[in-house]
Short mmCIF file of C-alpha atoms and ligand atoms in Angstrom, two decimals:
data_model
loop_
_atom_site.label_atom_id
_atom_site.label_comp_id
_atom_site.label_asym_id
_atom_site.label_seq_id
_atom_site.Cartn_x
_atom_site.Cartn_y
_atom_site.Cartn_z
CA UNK T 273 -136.78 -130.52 -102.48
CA UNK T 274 -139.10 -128.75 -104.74
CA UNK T 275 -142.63 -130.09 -103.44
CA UNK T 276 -145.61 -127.61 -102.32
CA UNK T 277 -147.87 -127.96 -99.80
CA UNK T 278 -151.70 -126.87 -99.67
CA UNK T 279 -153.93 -127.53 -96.48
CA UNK T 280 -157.34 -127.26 -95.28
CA UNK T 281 -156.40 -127.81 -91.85
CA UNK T 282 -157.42 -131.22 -92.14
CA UNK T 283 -155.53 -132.28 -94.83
CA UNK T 284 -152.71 -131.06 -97.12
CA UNK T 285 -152.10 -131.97 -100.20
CA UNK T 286 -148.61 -131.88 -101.89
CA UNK T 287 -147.44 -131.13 -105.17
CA UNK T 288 -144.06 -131.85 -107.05
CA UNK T 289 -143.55 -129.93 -110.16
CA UNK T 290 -140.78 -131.64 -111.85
CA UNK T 291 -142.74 -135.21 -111.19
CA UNK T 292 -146.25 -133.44 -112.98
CA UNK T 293 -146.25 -134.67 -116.39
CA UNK T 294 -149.41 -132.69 -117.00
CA UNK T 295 -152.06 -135.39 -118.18
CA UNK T 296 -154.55 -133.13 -116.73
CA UNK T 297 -156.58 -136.04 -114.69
CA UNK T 298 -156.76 -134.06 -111.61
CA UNK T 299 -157.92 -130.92 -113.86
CA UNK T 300 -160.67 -133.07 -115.36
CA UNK T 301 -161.16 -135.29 -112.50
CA UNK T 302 -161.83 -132.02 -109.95
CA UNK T 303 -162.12 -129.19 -112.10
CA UNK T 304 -162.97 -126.81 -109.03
CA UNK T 305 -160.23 -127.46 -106.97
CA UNK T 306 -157.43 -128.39 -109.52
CA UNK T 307 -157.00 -125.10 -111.50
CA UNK T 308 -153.78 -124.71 -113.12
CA UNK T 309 -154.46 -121.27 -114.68
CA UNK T 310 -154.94 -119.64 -111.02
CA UNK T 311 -152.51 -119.07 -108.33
CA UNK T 312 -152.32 -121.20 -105.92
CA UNK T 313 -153.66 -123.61 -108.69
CA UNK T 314 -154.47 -126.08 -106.04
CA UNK T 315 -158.18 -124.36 -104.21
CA UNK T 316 -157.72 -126.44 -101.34
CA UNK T 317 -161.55 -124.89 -99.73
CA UNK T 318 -163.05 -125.44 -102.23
CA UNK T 319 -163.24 -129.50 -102.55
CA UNK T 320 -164.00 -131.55 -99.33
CA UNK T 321 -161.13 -133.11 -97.95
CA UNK T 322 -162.69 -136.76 -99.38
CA UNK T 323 -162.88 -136.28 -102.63
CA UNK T 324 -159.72 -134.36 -103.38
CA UNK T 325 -157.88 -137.54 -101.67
CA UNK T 326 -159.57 -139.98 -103.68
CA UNK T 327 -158.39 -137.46 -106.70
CA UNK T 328 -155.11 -137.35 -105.55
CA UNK T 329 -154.78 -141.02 -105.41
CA UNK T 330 -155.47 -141.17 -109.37
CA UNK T 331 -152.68 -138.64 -110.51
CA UNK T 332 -150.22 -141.34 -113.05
CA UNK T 333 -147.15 -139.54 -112.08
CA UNK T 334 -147.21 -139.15 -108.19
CA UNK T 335 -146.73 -135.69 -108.55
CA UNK T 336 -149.75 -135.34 -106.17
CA UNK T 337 -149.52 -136.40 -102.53
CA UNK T 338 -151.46 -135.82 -98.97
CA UNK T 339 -151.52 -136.45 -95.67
CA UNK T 340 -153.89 -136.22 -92.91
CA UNK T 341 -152.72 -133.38 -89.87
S1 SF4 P 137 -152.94 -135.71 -112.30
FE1 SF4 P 137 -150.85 -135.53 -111.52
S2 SF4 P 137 -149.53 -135.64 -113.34
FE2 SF4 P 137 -151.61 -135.17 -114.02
S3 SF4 P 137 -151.67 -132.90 -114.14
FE3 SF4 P 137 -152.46 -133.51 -112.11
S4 SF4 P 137 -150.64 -133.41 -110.82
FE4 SF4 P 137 -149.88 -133.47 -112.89
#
């Protein structure tokens, strides 16, 4: 299975690449965590673990997942 993992230590979030169909809401939504120029895109420090779980909730494709550790 092809899904990534990022984590904080409190929570990781999870990305699938073949299930991204690149609409960009997490980009706009949470521009300083969700940078998909940069490697790792996902800047999981930089975003508290809050509001990047209330971002990844609003991703259409459910390319973006999380769970708590
Ligand atoms: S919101 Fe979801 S589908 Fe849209 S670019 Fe981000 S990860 Fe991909």
């Amino acid at each position: 299975m092809d899904k990534k993992g990022y984590s904080n230590g409190e929570v990781t979030i999870t990305w699938e690449p073949k299930k991204c169909t690149h609409s960009g809401n997490c980009v706009r939504g949470l521009p300083k965590v969700f940078r998909p120029k940069e490697k790792p895109w996902i800047k999981i420090d930089l975003g508290s673990s809050n509001e990047m779980v209330e971002q990844v909730k609003k991703c259409p494709s459910g390319a973006l997942g999380y769970y708590f550790e």
